[in-house]
Coordinates of C-alpha atoms and ligand atoms in Angstrom, one line a residue:
X1 CA 123.2 101.7 108.6
X2 CA 122.8 104.3 106.8
X3 CA 122.3 104.5 102.6
X4 CA 124.6 106.6 102.2
X5 CA 127.3 104.3 103.7
X6 CA 126.1 101.0 101.7
X7 CA 128.2 99.4 98.9
X8 CA 125.8 99.6 95.8
X9 CA 126.6 97.1 93.8
X10 CA 125.5 96.8 89.9
X11 CA 122.3 95.7 89.9
X12 CA 122.1 92.2 87.7
X13 CA 119.3 89.9 86.1
X14 CA 119.6 86.6 84.1
X15 CA 117.2 85.8 81.4
X16 CA 117.0 82.8 78.8
X17 CA 119.3 84.3 76.6
X18 CA 116.8 84.1 73.2
X19 CA 114.8 86.7 74.7
X20 CA 117.3 89.2 74.4
X21 CA 117.3 88.8 71.0
X22 CA 120.0 86.3 70.3
X23 CA 119.2 83.4 67.8
X24 CA 119.5 81.2 69.5
X25 CA 116.5 79.0 69.8
X26 CA 116.3 75.4 68.2
X27 CA 114.8 76.9 65.1
X28 CA 117.8 79.0 64.7
X29 CA 115.2 82.0 65.6
X30 CA 114.9 84.2 68.7
X31 CA 112.1 85.6 71.5
X32 CA 113.3 89.1 71.4
X33 CA 111.1 90.7 74.7
X34 CA 111.1 94.5 73.3
X35 CA 109.8 95.2 77.2
X36 CA 112.8 93.5 77.9
X37 CA 115.8 95.0 76.3
X38 CA 114.3 98.6 75.6
X39 CA 112.7 99.3 79.4
X40 CA 114.4 96.8 81.8
X41 CA 117.3 97.5 80.1
X42 CA 117.4 100.8 81.5
X43 CA 118.0 99.5 85.2
X44 CA 119.0 95.9 84.6
X45 CA 122.3 94.7 83.5
X46 CA 122.1 91.1 82.2
X47 CA 123.6 87.6 81.7
X48 CA 122.3 85.5 79.4
X49 CA 122.4 81.8 78.9
X50 CA 120.9 79.9 77.2
X51 CA 121.3 75.4 78.3
X52 CA 120.4 74.3 75.7
X53 CA 123.4 75.5 73.8
X54 CA 125.8 75.4 76.5
X55 CA 125.5 72.0 76.5
X56 CA 126.3 71.2 73.1
X57 CA 122.7 71.0 71.3
X58 CA 124.4 73.8 68.6
X59 CA 122.3 76.3 66.4
X60 CA 120.0 74.7 65.2
X61 CA 118.9 71.5 66.4
X62 CA 116.1 69.0 66.8
X63 CA 113.4 69.8 69.6
X64 CA 113.0 68.2 72.6
X65 CA 110.4 67.9 75.6
X66 CA 109.9 66.9 79.0
X67 CA 109.0 63.1 79.3
X68 CA 107.6 60.8 82.0
X69 CA 109.5 57.7 82.0
X70 CA 108.0 55.3 85.4
X71 CA 107.3 58.0 86.8
X72 CA 110.0 60.6 86.8
X73 CA 110.4 63.7 84.0
X74 CA 113.0 63.2 81.5
X75 CA 114.4 65.8 78.9
X76 CA 114.3 64.3 75.5
X77 CA 114.2 64.5 71.7
X78 CA 110.6 64.6 70.3
X79 CA 112.4 62.8 67.1
X80 CA 115.3 61.0 68.8
X81 CA 113.7 59.2 71.5
X82 CA 116.9 58.2 72.9
X83 CA 118.8 60.9 73.4
X84 CA 118.7 62.0 77.0
X85 CA 120.0 65.1 77.8
X86 CA 118.4 65.6 80.9
X87 CA 121.6 64.7 83.3
X88 CA 123.8 67.9 81.0
X89 CA 120.9 70.0 81.5
X90 CA 121.0 69.5 85.8
X91 CA 124.4 69.5 86.0
X92 CA 124.7 72.6 83.5
X93 CA 122.1 74.2 85.6
X94 CA 124.0 73.4 88.6
X95 CA 126.9 75.8 87.5
X96 CA 124.8 78.2 86.3
X97 CA 123.2 78.6 90.5
X98 CA 126.7 79.0 92.1
X99 CA 127.7 82.1 89.7
X100 CA 124.0 83.6 90.1
X101 CA 125.2 84.8 94.4
X102 CA 124.9 88.4 94.0
X103 CA 122.3 88.1 90.4
X104 CA 118.9 89.5 92.0
X105 CA 116.5 87.8 89.6
X106 CA 115.8 85.2 86.5
X107 CA 113.5 86.0 83.7
X108 CA 112.9 82.4 82.5
X109 CA 111.5 82.1 78.5
X110 CA 108.2 79.8 79.3
X111 CA 107.0 77.0 77.7
X112 CA 110.5 76.0 76.8
X113 CA 111.2 72.4 78.7
X114 CA 114.7 73.3 79.6
X115 CA 113.8 77.3 80.4
X116 CA 110.2 77.3 81.9
X117 CA 109.0 78.2 84.5
X118 CA 106.2 76.0 85.0
X119 CA 103.5 74.8 82.5
X120 CA 105.2 73.2 80.3
X121 CA 103.7 69.8 79.4
X122 CA 105.3 67.2 80.2
X123 CA 104.3 63.8 77.4
X124 CA 103.7 60.0 78.2
X125 CA 107.0 57.8 77.0
X126 CA 104.3 55.4 75.1
X127 CA 102.1 57.4 73.9
X128 CA 103.2 61.0 73.2
X129 CA 99.7 62.5 74.4
X130 CA 100.5 65.4 77.1
X131 CA 99.8 63.8 80.5
X132 CA 101.1 66.7 83.1
X133 CA 103.2 69.5 83.5
X134 CA 105.9 70.5 85.3
X135 CA 109.3 73.3 84.9
X136 CA 112.2 73.6 82.1
X137 CA 114.5 71.1 84.0
X138 CA 117.6 74.2 83.5
X139 CA 114.7 76.5 85.2
X140 CA 113.8 74.0 87.6
X141 CA 116.8 72.8 88.9
X142 CA 117.6 76.7 88.9
X143 CA 114.6 77.8 91.3
X144 CA 115.4 74.3 93.8
X145 CA 118.8 75.2 94.2
X146 CA 118.4 78.8 94.9
X147 CA 114.9 79.6 96.3
X148 CA 115.4 82.8 96.9
X149 CA 116.0 84.3 93.4
X150 CA 113.3 86.5 92.2
X151 CA 111.9 84.5 89.0
X152 CA 109.3 85.2 86.2
X153 CA 108.5 84.1 82.9
X154 CA 108.7 86.8 80.0
X155 CA 105.1 86.1 79.3
X156 CA 104.0 87.0 82.6
X157 CA 105.3 90.1 82.8
X158 CA 102.6 91.7 80.8
X159 CA 100.3 91.1 83.8
X160 CA 100.6 94.8 85.7
X161 CA 101.0 93.1 89.6
X162 CA 103.2 90.3 88.5
X163 CA 105.3 92.6 86.9
X164 CA 105.3 94.7 89.5
X165 CA 105.7 92.4 91.8
X166 CA 108.9 90.3 90.1
X167 CA 110.5 94.0 89.5
X168 CA 109.9 94.6 93.6
X169 CA 111.2 91.4 94.0
X170 CA 114.2 92.1 92.4
X171 CA 115.3 95.7 93.8
X172 CA 114.6 94.5 97.9
X173 CA 116.6 91.0 96.7
X174 CA 119.4 93.8 95.2
X175 CA 119.2 95.6 98.1
X176 CA 120.0 92.6 100.3
X177 CA 123.3 91.4 98.2
X178 CA 124.5 95.7 98.9
X179 CA 123.7 94.9 102.5
X180 CA 125.3 91.9 103.0
X181 CA 128.3 93.2 100.6
X182 CA 128.5 96.3 103.1
X183 CA 128.5 93.5 106.3
X184 CA 125.8 91.7 107.6
X185 CA 125.4 93.0 111.2
X186 CA 122.5 92.8 113.9
X187 CA 122.1 96.5 113.5
X188 CA 123.0 96.4 109.7
X189 CA 119.7 93.3 109.4
X190 CA 117.5 96.0 111.6
X191 CA 118.3 98.5 109.5
X192 CA 117.0 96.4 106.4
X193 CA 114.3 95.1 107.8
X194 CA 113.1 98.7 109.3
X195 CA 113.3 100.5 106.1
X196 CA 111.0 97.6 104.7
X197 CA 108.3 96.9 107.3
X198 CA 105.5 98.1 105.0
X199 CA 106.4 96.4 102.3
X200 CA 106.2 92.9 103.8
X201 CA 102.9 94.4 105.4
X202 CA 101.4 94.6 101.7
X203 CA 102.4 91.1 100.5
X204 CA 102.3 88.8 104.1
X205 CA 100.9 89.7 107.7
X206 CA 101.9 86.5 109.5
X207 CA 105.6 87.0 107.6
X208 CA 105.9 90.4 109.0
X209 CA 105.3 89.3 112.5
X210 CA 107.0 86.7 112.0
X211 CA 110.1 88.4 110.7
X212 CA 110.1 91.4 113.2
X213 CA 110.8 88.2 115.8
X214 CA 113.6 86.8 113.9
X215 CA 115.0 90.5 113.8
X216 CA 114.0 90.7 117.8
X217 CA 116.4 87.7 118.2
X218 CA 119.4 88.4 115.7
X219 CA 121.9 89.4 118.5
X220 CA 121.6 86.4 120.3
X221 CA 122.7 84.0 117.9
X222 CA 125.0 83.5 114.7
X223 CA 124.5 86.7 112.5
X224 CA 125.2 84.9 109.4
X225 CA 122.1 82.2 110.4
X226 CA 119.2 84.4 111.0
X227 CA 120.2 86.6 107.7
X228 CA 120.2 83.1 105.5
X229 CA 116.7 82.2 107.7
X230 CA 115.3 85.8 107.3
X231 CA 116.3 86.5 103.2
X232 CA 114.1 83.1 102.8
X233 CA 111.1 83.9 104.5
X234 CA 111.4 87.2 103.3
X235 CA 111.9 86.5 99.2
X236 CA 108.9 83.7 100.1
X237 CA 106.9 86.3 101.4
X238 CA 107.0 88.8 98.4
X239 CA 105.7 85.9 96.5
X240 CA 101.8 86.6 97.8
X241 CA 101.2 88.5 95.4
X242 CA 99.3 92.1 97.6
X243 CA 95.8 93.0 97.3
X244 CA 93.9 96.7 96.9
X245 CA 92.4 95.6 101.1
X246 CA 96.3 95.2 102.0
X247 CA 98.6 98.3 100.2
X248 CA 94.6 100.0 101.6
X249 CA 96.4 98.5 105.4
X250 CA 99.2 99.6 104.5
X251 CA 98.1 103.4 103.5
X252 CA 96.1 103.7 106.6
X253 CA 98.9 102.3 108.7
X254 CA 101.2 105.2 107.3
X255 CA 98.8 107.7 106.8
X256 CA 98.3 107.2 111.4
X257 CA 101.8 108.9 111.1
X258 CA 101.1 112.0 110.1
X259 CA 97.4 112.1 110.5
X260 CA 97.5 114.8 113.7
X261 CA 100.0 117.2 111.2
X262 CA 97.5 117.3 108.8
X263 CA 93.6 119.0 108.8
X264 CA 90.5 117.0 108.5
X265 CA 89.9 118.4 104.9
X266 CA 93.3 116.4 103.7
X267 CA 92.1 114.1 105.9
X268 CA 89.2 113.0 104.7
X269 CA 91.2 113.5 101.1
X270 CA 93.8 111.6 102.1
X271 CA 90.8 109.2 103.1
X272 CA 88.9 109.3 100.5
X273 CA 91.8 108.5 98.1
X274 CA 92.6 105.4 100.2
X275 CA 89.0 104.2 99.7
X276 CA 89.0 104.9 96.0
X277 CA 92.3 103.3 95.4
X278 CA 90.7 99.9 97.4
X279 CA 87.6 100.0 95.1
X280 CA 90.1 100.3 91.7
X281 CA 89.0 103.4 91.1
X282 CA 92.3 104.9 91.0
X283 CA 96.0 103.7 90.6
X284 CA 98.3 103.5 93.5
X285 CA 100.6 106.2 92.7
X286 CA 97.2 108.6 93.2
X287 CA 97.6 108.5 96.9
X288 CA 100.9 107.5 97.2
X289 CA 101.6 110.6 95.9
X290 CA 99.1 112.6 98.1
X291 CA 101.2 110.8 101.0
X292 CA 104.0 112.4 99.4
X293 CA 102.7 116.0 99.6
X294 CA 102.3 115.8 102.7
X295 CA 105.9 113.9 104.1
X296 CA 107.3 117.4 102.3
X297 CA 105.3 119.6 104.1
X298 CA 105.5 117.4 107.3
X299 CA 109.0 115.7 107.5
X300 CA 109.1 112.2 109.0
X301 CA 112.1 110.6 109.0
X302 CA 110.5 107.0 109.9
X303 CA 108.1 107.2 106.9
X304 CA 110.1 108.7 104.1
X305 CA 112.9 105.4 104.9
X306 CA 110.3 103.0 104.1
X307 CA 111.3 101.0 100.4
X308 CA 107.1 101.1 100.4
X309 CA 106.7 104.1 99.0
X310 CA 109.9 104.4 96.6
X311 CA 109.8 100.7 95.4
X312 CA 111.5 101.1 92.4
X313 CA 112.0 103.9 89.9
X314 CA 109.5 105.9 89.5
X315 CA 109.9 106.0 85.0
X316 CA 108.5 102.3 85.8
X317 CA 105.1 103.5 86.4
X318 CA 104.6 100.1 87.6
X319 CA 102.1 101.7 90.1
X320 CA 100.0 103.8 87.6
X321 CA 97.9 100.8 85.8
X322 CA 94.8 99.9 87.9
Ligands
SF4_401 S1 114.2 78.8 75.7 FE1 115.5 78.7 76.7 S2 116.9 76.9 75.4 FE2 115.3 77.4 74.2 S3 116.8 79.4 73.4 FE3 115.6 80.2 74.8 S4 117.4 80.2 76.2 FE4 118.0 78.6 75.0

């Protein structure tokens, strides 16, 4: 399947509504993220959800928090400890999850008892002291229901490696949706996998081999079943951060495809830059740019088809930092 034949779907991600500047927080404020609206907004369509407003808590509203009660986590009022919105948040999250089938990611607001992705404080019901941490009730239910959905918290996007990892996952998951919308067949799965080989290799080599085995057997099994297994394994593998060593390994693999076409000076230059990247003296974009240059001089369809060398829009500059 050629990518030109793909049905291209809009690239949508879900977000905690307050991050878009909507005044939906308990104190009627917002937590506008300029990176979200001004940078990512150029490439993504946002679908906003505020679970606390959606279940009728109002704006403003008394704050709620996670509470440990007899070994389970509930969401209760800070002042009115009889108020319990756990079931309402879970039920709402299950309904939202059904709307997210073609959404390519979710950006959550950190620290919220509803939207926090992790490390939200859990308080003891009796003493009121923090005793544990967990995901917010809404976010936790979304992540459990849709384990393959790329998720991240807005605060963590300030870390360049976490940012690149999330955005790469979003683009890959979006392409997956486009392939599925165009009709998933064994041949389409082989094509999707072939174009993402180096992307997976940079994150998780054992998963790369396991995915290869799954795809090789795709023609002998129900394609829906194989595709389901494939995407779950792929998205889990991609959550592992690619290290400079793993990237350098992939770059060496790529160089192997055209090393016979370039002279010893060019080879030494590329090796030197790969090594400089491995030692974090230059950013990843530097050896990749040189690879693009060599590909222009010595075209190679297989390498050019790899999303690894063009994973997301260049303007996002996600590989420009050390
Ligand atoms: S963190 Fe979630 S629940 Fe809280 S205001 Fe933002 S969107 Fe609403």
